[in-house]
Amino acid sequence: MVYSEKVIDHYQHPRNVGSLDKSSSEVGTGVVGAPECGDVMKLQIQVEDGVIVDAKFKTFGCGSAIASSSLATEWLKGRTIEEAQQIRNVDIVEELALPPVKIHCSVLAEDAIRSALEDWRKKQSQPNA
Amino acid sequence: MNESRRVYFDHQATCPVDPRVLEAMLPFFRETFGNAASRSHSYGWDAERATDQARESIGAAIGASGREIVFTSGATESNNLAILGAARMYRDKGKHLITCGTEHKAVLDPMKFLEHEGWEVTVLDVDGLGRIDLDALRAAIRPDTTLVSLMHANNEIGTLHPIAKIGAICKEKGVLFHTDATQSVGKVPVDVEAMGVDLLSASAHKIYGPKGVGMLYVRRRAPRVRLDPIMHGGGHERGLRSGTLNVPGIVGFARALELCLAERDSDSARVGALRDRLQRRFEEALTHVHVNGDQENRLAANLNISFEFVEGESLLMGMEGIAVSSGSACTSASLEPSYVLRALGVGDELAHSSVRFSLGRASTEDEVDYVAARTIAAVTRLREMSPLYEMALEGIDLKTVQWTGH
């Protein structure tokens, strides 16, 4: 697979690798994919006053899956929940110049964002969380 | 570490041409360039003499006579000729064929093609090490079975099938036996008489010969095997494979095989020791590594190993300059993980995490240590960013997790 320089850069220098405290009420966690499909992404956001102040990821997957999730965390930081909701997989495809066979990696990253936002929202609706 | 250094550990894909092979081939491009089928002048006679010598030499290397060797463009063509040719020639006897799930696509796909044309194919299961059950083979053979095709050495995991035992069963049952010996000829002893083989495929470029040339052994006595040709034309190769002979390629093939035989014992002991060193390095430095295939009966040069929690393509990206293969879906044209590893039942997750290292004649201890260090560093880095590794460290059983597959 011949990747764009941006994919290689994210692969070699992934941004925001790590984990946030998943039990915190400020943290939303999304885990998407499956080991037998060859990719699993865990994406976490920390939200304060409606703004994403931190984002972390861990990914099992190919180079473009790692790059897609790394890019997603970069984009999420500093955005409001509403702005984060607007991130689309096609934006990731464009930014990383992903080849057609790797588009599913960007879809997975979008799923991970949505899943993390959903988890955070759920926590906000639980009064004792 | 010098990341621009290149190491080639993919010899089961192809090999460089040995300089001694190239030297033997060169005169046949410009000086002795004749068509081996030209009967009216010395250019043709010289070319024919060269291919006849090569034929004798290759035949002798596998316990056959030169007249039993049909030259082809490579093992894919040899497999096609053996399977399509035998199935069609003996269609009146029956239309049932037997193979197994870990065969090369050049065996499985011709079989699948014949299924569409009305043949029935039994694909035998293999166990977790890639071995077939001889009793299952025996039970699968029916009165209308005409051909059994089972490979000698597997291209991905290096597992060796017990060819002599399979040959004996086929002989006893009166069915033809084809073996794809592309990965074994020149590396382990092959004798078509002792092994009871009727048809055998081999290729030059897996043994330091040139690409684009292979052969099919076709037994002439007890029984005399007949084939329906798939290539029609000038009637070359006794009508079994029309087309002008690739004289330099054939000369190179014979020379390559002679060199393998002369050096096989020392080569395989040396390469086997290097492979074991590589495997030991991984097992000492890393947890959660799984060797795929049969460690008892395996090609000396092969190490197929899964590094759990790390996806194969991303691992290869982290080993730039090192040439190896992976069973990961992302490295295959089909976007499916290795069907060979799937057939072993190792699980798709471990198939995605597999890497095949195949060493060669020129491999060194220094290369092994370098490749081991680079691989271990890349696995360690990727595990640190793997959610699966994190979960495993937390004691979560990944099999109990509800995944959202897509």
Coordinates of C-alpha atoms in Angstrom, one line a residue:
Chain A
M1 CA 0.0 0.0 0.0
V2 CA 1.4 3.4 -1.0
Y3 CA 0.2 6.0 1.5
S4 CA 0.2 9.7 1.4
E5 CA 2.8 11.6 3.4
K6 CA 0.1 12.7 5.9
V7 CA -0.8 9.1 6.6
I8 CA 2.8 8.1 7.1
D9 CA 3.3 11.2 9.3
H10 CA 0.3 10.2 11.5
Y11 CA 1.5 6.6 11.6
Q12 CA 5.0 7.6 12.6
H13 CA 4.1 10.4 15.0
P14 CA 0.5 9.6 16.1
R15 CA -1.1 12.5 18.0
N16 CA -2.9 12.0 21.3
V17 CA -2.2 8.3 21.9
G18 CA -3.4 7.2 25.3
S19 CA -6.4 6.8 27.6
L20 CA -8.6 9.1 29.7
D21 CA -10.5 8.0 32.8
K22 CA -13.5 6.3 31.3
S23 CA -15.4 6.4 34.6
S24 CA -15.3 10.2 34.7
S25 CA -18.5 12.0 34.0
E26 CA -16.6 14.4 31.7
V27 CA -15.2 11.7 29.5
G28 CA -17.0 10.0 26.6
T29 CA -15.6 6.7 25.3
G30 CA -16.3 5.1 21.9
V31 CA -15.0 1.6 21.0
V32 CA -15.8 0.5 17.5
G33 CA -14.8 -2.2 15.1
A34 CA -13.9 -5.8 15.8
P35 CA -10.6 -7.8 16.1
E36 CA -11.7 -10.3 13.5
C37 CA -12.3 -7.5 11.0
G38 CA -8.7 -6.3 11.6
D39 CA -9.5 -2.9 13.2
V40 CA -10.7 -1.7 16.5
M41 CA -10.6 2.0 17.5
K42 CA -11.0 3.4 21.0
L43 CA -11.6 7.2 21.0
Q44 CA -12.1 9.3 24.1
I45 CA -13.1 12.9 24.6
Q46 CA -13.0 15.1 27.7
V47 CA -15.7 17.8 27.8
E48 CA -15.7 20.9 29.9
D49 CA -18.5 23.5 29.4
G50 CA -19.6 22.0 26.1
V51 CA -16.1 22.2 24.7
I52 CA -13.8 19.2 24.0
V53 CA -10.7 20.0 26.0
D54 CA -8.8 16.7 25.4
A55 CA -9.1 13.7 23.1
K56 CA -7.2 10.4 23.1
F57 CA -7.2 7.3 21.0
K58 CA -5.8 3.8 20.7
T59 CA -6.2 1.8 17.5
F60 CA -5.6 -1.8 16.4
G61 CA -5.6 -1.6 12.6
C62 CA -3.7 -0.7 9.5
G63 CA -1.7 2.5 8.9
S64 CA -4.7 4.4 7.6
A65 CA -6.9 3.3 10.6
I66 CA -4.2 4.7 12.9
A67 CA -3.9 7.9 10.9
S68 CA -7.7 8.4 10.7
S69 CA -8.1 8.1 14.5
S70 CA -5.0 10.2 15.2
L71 CA -6.4 12.9 12.9
A72 CA -9.8 12.7 14.5
T73 CA -8.4 13.4 17.9
E74 CA -6.5 16.4 16.5
W75 CA -9.7 17.8 15.0
L76 CA -11.8 17.2 18.1
K77 CA -9.7 19.2 20.5
G78 CA -11.1 22.6 21.0
R79 CA -14.3 21.9 19.2
T80 CA -17.8 22.2 20.8
I81 CA -20.0 19.1 21.0
E82 CA -22.0 20.5 18.1
E83 CA -19.0 21.2 16.0
A84 CA -17.6 17.7 16.7
Q85 CA -20.9 16.3 15.5
Q86 CA -20.2 17.8 12.1
I87 CA -17.0 15.8 11.3
R88 CA -17.6 13.5 8.4
N89 CA -15.6 10.6 7.1
V90 CA -15.2 12.3 3.7
D91 CA -13.3 15.1 5.4
I92 CA -10.9 12.5 6.8
V93 CA -10.6 10.8 3.3
E94 CA -9.8 14.2 1.8
E95 CA -7.3 15.3 4.4
L96 CA -5.3 12.0 4.4
A97 CA -5.8 11.3 0.6
L98 CA -7.0 7.8 1.5
P99 CA -7.2 5.3 -1.4
P100 CA -10.7 3.8 -2.1
V101 CA -9.9 0.5 -0.3
K102 CA -9.2 2.4 2.9
I103 CA -12.3 4.5 3.0
H104 CA -13.8 2.1 5.7
C105 CA -11.0 3.4 8.0
S106 CA -12.5 6.9 7.8
V107 CA -16.0 5.5 8.4
L108 CA -14.8 3.7 11.5
A109 CA -13.2 7.0 12.7
E110 CA -16.5 8.8 12.2
D111 CA -18.3 6.0 14.1
A112 CA -15.8 6.3 16.9
I113 CA -16.5 10.0 17.2
R114 CA -20.2 9.5 17.3
S115 CA -20.0 6.7 19.8
A116 CA -17.8 8.8 22.1
L117 CA -20.2 11.8 21.9
E118 CA -23.1 9.4 22.5
D119 CA -21.4 8.0 25.6
W120 CA -20.7 11.5 26.9
R121 CA -24.3 12.6 26.3
K122 CA -25.7 9.5 28.1
K123 CA -23.5 10.3 31.1
Q124 CA -24.9 13.9 31.2
S125 CA -28.5 12.6 31.4
Q126 CA -27.7 10.4 34.4
P127 CA -28.1 12.7 37.4
N128 CA -25.7 10.9 39.7
A129 CA -23.0 10.2 37.2
Chain B
M1 CA 19.2 1.5 14.0
N2 CA 19.9 2.4 10.4
E3 CA 16.3 2.4 9.0
S4 CA 17.4 2.7 5.4
R5 CA 19.1 -0.8 5.5
R6 CA 17.2 -3.3 3.4
V7 CA 16.8 -7.0 4.3
Y8 CA 15.0 -9.6 2.1
F9 CA 13.2 -12.2 4.2
D10 CA 10.5 -13.1 1.6
H11 CA 12.2 -16.0 -0.2
Q12 CA 9.0 -18.0 -0.4
A13 CA 7.6 -15.2 -2.6
T14 CA 10.6 -15.3 -4.9
C15 CA 14.4 -15.5 -4.8
P16 CA 17.2 -13.5 -6.5
V17 CA 18.8 -15.4 -9.4
D18 CA 22.0 -17.1 -8.2
P19 CA 25.0 -15.6 -10.2
R20 CA 26.0 -19.1 -11.2
V21 CA 22.6 -19.6 -12.7
L22 CA 22.7 -16.4 -14.5
E23 CA 26.1 -17.3 -15.9
A24 CA 24.7 -20.6 -17.2
M25 CA 21.8 -18.8 -18.9
L26 CA 23.6 -16.0 -20.7
P27 CA 25.0 -17.8 -23.7
F28 CA 21.4 -18.8 -24.6
F29 CA 20.3 -15.3 -25.2
R30 CA 22.7 -14.3 -27.9
E31 CA 25.0 -17.1 -29.1
T32 CA 22.9 -20.3 -28.7
F33 CA 19.6 -18.5 -29.3
G34 CA 18.0 -21.0 -31.6
N35 CA 14.5 -22.4 -31.3
A36 CA 14.7 -25.8 -29.8
A37 CA 12.0 -27.0 -32.2
S38 CA 14.0 -26.0 -35.3
R39 CA 15.1 -29.3 -36.8
S40 CA 16.9 -28.1 -39.9
H41 CA 20.0 -26.3 -38.6
S42 CA 22.6 -26.3 -35.8
Y43 CA 21.1 -23.3 -34.0
G44 CA 18.0 -25.4 -33.3
W45 CA 20.0 -28.6 -32.6
D46 CA 22.2 -26.7 -30.0
A47 CA 19.2 -25.3 -28.3
E48 CA 17.5 -28.7 -28.2
R49 CA 20.6 -30.3 -26.8
A50 CA 20.6 -27.7 -24.0
T51 CA 17.0 -28.3 -23.1
D52 CA 17.4 -32.1 -23.3
Q53 CA 20.3 -31.9 -20.9
A54 CA 18.3 -29.7 -18.6
R55 CA 15.4 -32.1 -18.8
E56 CA 17.6 -35.1 -17.8
S57 CA 19.1 -33.1 -15.0
I58 CA 15.8 -32.0 -13.6
G59 CA 14.3 -35.4 -14.0
A60 CA 17.2 -37.0 -12.2
A61 CA 16.8 -34.5 -9.3
I62 CA 13.3 -35.9 -8.5
G63 CA 13.9 -39.6 -9.4
A64 CA 12.2 -39.3 -12.9
S65 CA 13.4 -39.6 -16.4
G66 CA 13.9 -36.6 -18.6
R67 CA 11.1 -37.7 -20.9
E68 CA 8.6 -37.2 -18.0
I69 CA 9.4 -33.5 -17.6
V70 CA 7.1 -31.0 -19.4
F71 CA 8.3 -27.4 -19.3
T72 CA 5.8 -24.6 -18.6
S73 CA 5.8 -20.9 -17.7
G74 CA 5.7 -21.6 -14.0
A75 CA 4.0 -23.6 -11.3
T76 CA 0.6 -22.0 -11.8
E77 CA 0.5 -23.3 -15.3
S78 CA 1.9 -26.7 -14.2
N79 CA -0.9 -27.0 -11.6
N80 CA -3.5 -26.0 -14.1
L81 CA -2.2 -28.4 -16.7
A82 CA -2.1 -31.3 -14.1
I83 CA -5.6 -30.6 -12.7
L84 CA -7.5 -29.6 -15.8
G85 CA -5.6 -32.0 -18.0
A86 CA -6.1 -35.1 -15.8
A87 CA -9.7 -34.3 -14.9
R88 CA -10.7 -33.9 -18.5
M89 CA -8.7 -36.8 -19.8
Y90 CA -10.3 -39.2 -17.3
R91 CA -13.8 -37.7 -17.3
D92 CA -15.3 -41.0 -18.4
K93 CA -13.9 -42.7 -15.4
G94 CA -15.4 -40.2 -13.0
K95 CA -15.7 -36.5 -12.1
H96 CA -14.7 -36.4 -8.5
L97 CA -11.5 -34.6 -7.3
I98 CA -9.9 -34.2 -3.9
T99 CA -7.8 -31.5 -2.4
C100 CA -7.4 -29.6 0.9
G101 CA -8.2 -26.1 2.2
T102 CA -4.6 -24.9 2.5
E103 CA -3.6 -25.5 -1.1
H104 CA -2.3 -22.6 -3.2
K105 CA -4.9 -20.7 -5.3
A106 CA -3.3 -22.2 -8.4
V107 CA -4.7 -25.5 -7.2
L108 CA -8.0 -24.4 -5.6
D109 CA -9.1 -22.1 -8.5
P110 CA -8.7 -24.7 -11.3
M111 CA -10.7 -27.1 -9.0
K112 CA -13.4 -24.4 -8.5
F113 CA -13.4 -23.9 -12.3
L114 CA -14.0 -27.6 -12.8
E115 CA -16.9 -27.5 -10.3
H116 CA -18.7 -25.1 -12.6
E117 CA -18.1 -27.5 -15.4
G118 CA -19.8 -30.4 -13.5
W119 CA -17.0 -31.9 -11.4
E120 CA -17.4 -32.5 -7.7
V121 CA -14.6 -31.5 -5.5
T122 CA -13.9 -32.6 -1.9
V123 CA -11.8 -30.1 0.1
L124 CA -10.3 -31.9 3.0
D125 CA -10.0 -30.1 6.3
V126 CA -6.7 -29.6 8.0
D127 CA -6.0 -29.6 11.7
G128 CA -4.6 -26.6 13.7
L129 CA -1.1 -27.3 12.4
G130 CA -2.2 -27.5 8.8
R131 CA -2.0 -31.3 8.6
I132 CA -4.5 -33.5 6.8
D133 CA -6.0 -36.6 8.3
L134 CA -4.9 -39.6 6.2
D135 CA -8.0 -41.6 7.3
A136 CA -10.2 -38.8 6.1
L137 CA -8.4 -38.9 2.7
R138 CA -8.9 -42.6 2.5
A139 CA -12.6 -42.2 3.3
A140 CA -13.0 -39.4 0.7
I141 CA -11.8 -41.5 -2.2
R142 CA -14.7 -42.9 -4.2
P143 CA -15.0 -45.1 -7.3
D144 CA -15.5 -42.0 -9.4
T145 CA -12.5 -40.1 -7.9
T146 CA -9.8 -39.5 -10.6
L147 CA -7.3 -37.2 -9.0
V148 CA -6.0 -36.2 -5.5
S149 CA -4.0 -33.0 -5.4
L150 CA -2.2 -32.2 -2.1
M151 CA 0.8 -29.9 -1.8
H152 CA 4.2 -31.0 -0.5
A153 CA 5.2 -27.9 1.5
N154 CA 2.8 -25.0 2.2
N155 CA 3.7 -21.6 1.0
E156 CA 2.5 -19.7 4.0
I157 CA 3.2 -21.9 7.0
G158 CA 5.8 -24.3 5.6
T159 CA 3.9 -27.4 6.9
L160 CA 5.0 -30.5 5.0
H161 CA 2.4 -33.1 4.1
P162 CA 3.4 -36.8 4.3
I163 CA 3.6 -37.2 0.6
A164 CA 4.8 -40.9 0.6
K165 CA 1.9 -41.9 2.7
I166 CA -0.6 -40.0 0.6
G167 CA 1.0 -41.6 -2.5
A168 CA 0.6 -45.1 -1.1
I169 CA -3.1 -44.5 -0.3
C170 CA -3.7 -43.1 -3.9
K171 CA -1.9 -46.1 -5.4
E172 CA -3.8 -48.6 -3.3
K173 CA -7.1 -46.9 -4.3
G174 CA -6.1 -46.5 -8.0
V175 CA -6.4 -42.7 -8.2
L176 CA -3.9 -40.3 -9.7
F177 CA -1.9 -38.2 -7.2
H178 CA -0.7 -34.7 -8.1
T179 CA 1.5 -32.7 -5.7
D180 CA 2.4 -29.0 -5.9
A181 CA 6.0 -29.2 -4.9
T182 CA 6.8 -25.5 -5.7
Q183 CA 8.0 -24.8 -2.2
S184 CA 9.8 -28.1 -1.5
V185 CA 11.8 -29.1 -4.6
G186 CA 15.4 -28.3 -4.0
K187 CA 14.8 -27.8 -0.3
V188 CA 13.8 -31.2 1.0
P189 CA 14.3 -34.7 -0.7
V190 CA 11.8 -35.3 -3.5
D191 CA 11.6 -38.7 -5.2
V192 CA 8.5 -39.4 -7.3
E193 CA 9.1 -43.2 -7.1
A194 CA 9.5 -43.4 -3.4
M195 CA 6.6 -41.0 -2.9
G196 CA 4.2 -42.5 -5.3
V197 CA 3.6 -39.3 -7.1
D198 CA 2.1 -39.2 -10.6
L199 CA 2.1 -35.5 -11.3
L200 CA 4.4 -32.9 -9.7
S201 CA 4.6 -29.2 -10.2
A202 CA 7.8 -27.1 -9.6
S203 CA 9.1 -23.6 -10.4
A204 CA 12.5 -22.1 -11.0
H205 CA 12.2 -18.8 -9.3
K206 CA 11.6 -20.3 -5.8
I207 CA 15.1 -21.9 -6.0
Y208 CA 17.2 -19.0 -7.2
G209 CA 16.4 -19.6 -10.9
P210 CA 14.6 -17.2 -13.2
K211 CA 11.0 -16.3 -13.2
G212 CA 8.7 -17.5 -16.0
V213 CA 9.8 -21.1 -16.1
G214 CA 8.4 -24.2 -14.4
M215 CA 7.8 -27.8 -15.0
L216 CA 5.3 -30.6 -14.6
Y217 CA 6.4 -34.1 -14.0
V218 CA 4.1 -36.5 -15.8
R219 CA 4.5 -40.2 -15.0
R220 CA 5.1 -42.4 -18.0
R221 CA 5.0 -45.9 -16.5
A222 CA 2.9 -47.6 -13.8
P223 CA 0.6 -45.9 -14.6
R224 CA 1.2 -44.0 -17.8
V225 CA -0.6 -40.7 -17.1
R226 CA -2.3 -38.9 -20.0
L227 CA -3.4 -35.3 -20.0
D228 CA -5.7 -33.2 -22.1
P229 CA -3.5 -30.2 -23.0
I230 CA -4.6 -26.7 -22.1
M231 CA -2.3 -24.9 -24.5
H232 CA -2.8 -25.8 -28.2
G233 CA -0.4 -25.0 -31.0
G234 CA 2.8 -26.4 -32.4
G235 CA 2.7 -29.7 -30.5
H236 CA 5.8 -29.0 -28.4
E237 CA 6.5 -31.1 -25.3
R238 CA 4.9 -34.1 -26.9
G239 CA 1.7 -32.2 -27.5
L240 CA 1.2 -31.5 -23.8
R241 CA 2.3 -27.9 -23.9
S242 CA 2.6 -26.1 -27.2
G243 CA 4.8 -23.0 -27.3
T244 CA 8.5 -22.3 -28.1
L245 CA 10.7 -23.4 -25.2
N246 CA 12.2 -20.8 -23.0
V247 CA 15.7 -22.1 -23.5
P248 CA 17.7 -19.7 -21.3
G249 CA 15.0 -20.1 -18.5
I250 CA 15.1 -23.9 -18.8
V251 CA 18.9 -24.0 -18.7
G252 CA 18.8 -21.7 -15.6
F253 CA 16.1 -23.9 -13.9
A254 CA 18.3 -27.0 -14.3
R255 CA 21.4 -25.2 -13.0
A256 CA 19.5 -23.7 -10.1
L257 CA 18.2 -27.2 -9.1
E258 CA 21.6 -28.7 -9.4
L259 CA 23.0 -26.1 -7.0
C260 CA 20.2 -26.6 -4.5
L261 CA 20.8 -30.4 -4.5
A262 CA 24.6 -30.0 -4.1
E263 CA 24.2 -27.6 -1.2
R264 CA 20.8 -28.6 0.2
D265 CA 22.0 -30.3 3.4
S266 CA 24.3 -27.6 4.5
D267 CA 21.8 -24.9 3.4
S268 CA 18.9 -26.2 5.2
A269 CA 20.8 -26.9 8.4
R270 CA 22.2 -23.3 8.4
V271 CA 18.9 -21.7 7.4
G272 CA 17.0 -23.7 9.9
A273 CA 19.4 -22.6 12.7
L274 CA 18.8 -18.9 11.6
R275 CA 15.1 -19.4 11.6
D276 CA 15.2 -20.9 15.0
R277 CA 17.2 -18.0 16.2
L278 CA 14.7 -15.5 14.9
Q279 CA 11.8 -17.4 16.5
R280 CA 13.7 -17.5 19.8
R281 CA 14.3 -13.8 19.7
F282 CA 10.6 -13.1 19.4
E283 CA 9.6 -15.6 22.1
E284 CA 12.2 -14.3 24.5
A285 CA 11.3 -10.6 24.0
L286 CA 7.5 -10.6 23.6
T287 CA 4.5 -12.2 25.2
H288 CA 1.4 -13.3 23.2
V289 CA 3.2 -14.6 20.1
H290 CA 1.9 -17.7 18.3
V291 CA 3.8 -19.7 15.7
N292 CA 1.5 -20.8 12.9
G293 CA 1.9 -24.3 11.3
D294 CA 3.6 -27.5 12.3
Q295 CA 6.9 -26.9 14.1
E296 CA 7.8 -30.6 13.7
N297 CA 7.4 -30.9 10.0
R298 CA 8.2 -27.5 8.5
L299 CA 10.4 -26.0 5.8
A300 CA 13.6 -24.8 7.4
A301 CA 13.4 -21.3 6.0
N302 CA 9.8 -20.6 7.2
L303 CA 8.6 -18.7 10.2
N304 CA 4.9 -17.7 10.3
I305 CA 4.1 -16.0 13.5
S306 CA 1.2 -13.9 14.9
F307 CA 1.9 -11.0 17.1
E308 CA -1.3 -10.7 19.0
F309 CA -3.0 -7.3 19.4
V310 CA -1.1 -5.8 16.4
E311 CA -2.4 -5.6 12.9
G312 CA -0.1 -7.0 10.2
E313 CA -0.1 -4.2 7.7
S314 CA 0.6 -1.5 10.3
L315 CA 3.5 -3.7 11.6
L316 CA 5.0 -4.0 8.2
M317 CA 4.8 -0.2 7.9
G318 CA 6.9 0.0 11.0
M319 CA 9.5 -2.3 9.5
E320 CA 10.3 -0.3 6.4
G321 CA 13.2 -1.7 4.4
I322 CA 12.5 -5.3 5.6
A323 CA 10.7 -7.5 3.1
V324 CA 8.3 -10.0 4.6
S325 CA 4.7 -11.0 4.0
S326 CA 1.6 -10.7 6.2
G327 CA -1.7 -12.7 6.3
S328 CA -3.5 -9.5 7.2
A329 CA -6.4 -8.6 5.0
C330 CA -5.0 -5.1 4.4
T331 CA -2.0 -6.5 2.6
S332 CA -3.9 -8.8 0.3
A333 CA -5.7 -7.8 -2.9
S334 CA -8.8 -9.7 -1.8
L335 CA -9.1 -7.8 1.5
E336 CA -9.6 -11.1 3.2
P337 CA -7.3 -12.3 5.8
S338 CA -5.2 -15.4 4.9
Y339 CA -7.5 -18.3 4.0
V340 CA -4.6 -20.7 4.9
L341 CA -4.6 -19.5 8.5
R342 CA -8.4 -19.5 8.5
A343 CA -8.3 -23.1 7.5
L344 CA -6.1 -23.9 10.5
G345 CA -8.8 -22.3 12.7
V346 CA -6.4 -19.8 14.3
G347 CA -9.1 -17.2 14.1
D348 CA -9.3 -14.1 11.9
E349 CA -7.8 -11.9 14.6
L350 CA -4.6 -13.8 14.7
A351 CA -4.6 -14.1 10.9
H352 CA -4.7 -10.3 10.7
S353 CA -1.7 -10.3 13.1
S354 CA 0.5 -12.8 11.2
V355 CA 3.8 -12.2 9.5
R356 CA 5.7 -14.7 7.3
F357 CA 9.5 -14.5 7.5
S358 CA 11.1 -16.7 4.8
L359 CA 14.9 -16.8 4.9
G360 CA 17.3 -17.7 2.2
R361 CA 20.7 -18.9 1.1
A362 CA 22.3 -15.5 1.7
S363 CA 20.6 -14.7 5.0
T364 CA 23.0 -14.0 7.9
E365 CA 22.9 -14.0 11.7
D366 CA 23.4 -10.3 11.6
E367 CA 20.3 -9.9 9.4
V368 CA 18.3 -12.1 11.8
D369 CA 19.3 -10.0 14.8
Y370 CA 18.6 -6.8 12.9
V371 CA 15.1 -8.0 11.7
A372 CA 14.3 -9.3 15.2
A373 CA 15.2 -6.0 16.8
R374 CA 13.2 -3.9 14.3
T375 CA 10.2 -6.2 14.5
I376 CA 10.2 -6.3 18.3
A377 CA 10.5 -2.5 18.5
A378 CA 7.6 -2.1 16.0
V379 CA 5.4 -4.6 17.9
T380 CA 6.1 -2.9 21.2
R381 CA 5.3 0.5 19.9
L382 CA 2.0 -0.6 18.2
R383 CA 0.9 -2.6 21.3
E384 CA 1.3 0.6 23.3
M385 CA -1.3 2.2 21.0
S386 CA -3.5 -1.0 20.7
P387 CA -6.8 -0.9 22.6
L388 CA -6.8 -4.7 22.5
Y389 CA -3.5 -4.9 24.3
E390 CA -4.7 -2.4 26.9
M391 CA -7.9 -4.6 27.5
A392 CA -5.8 -7.7 27.7
L393 CA -3.6 -6.1 30.4
E394 CA -6.7 -5.1 32.3
G395 CA -7.6 -8.8 32.3
I396 CA -10.6 -8.5 29.9
D397 CA -11.2 -11.6 27.8
L398 CA -11.5 -10.2 24.3
K399 CA -13.7 -13.1 23.3
T400 CA -16.4 -12.0 25.7
V401 CA -16.5 -8.4 24.4
Q402 CA -19.5 -7.3 22.3
W403 CA -17.8 -5.9 19.2
T404 CA -19.5 -3.6 16.7
G405 CA -18.2 -5.3 13.5
H406 CA -18.7 -3.4 10.3

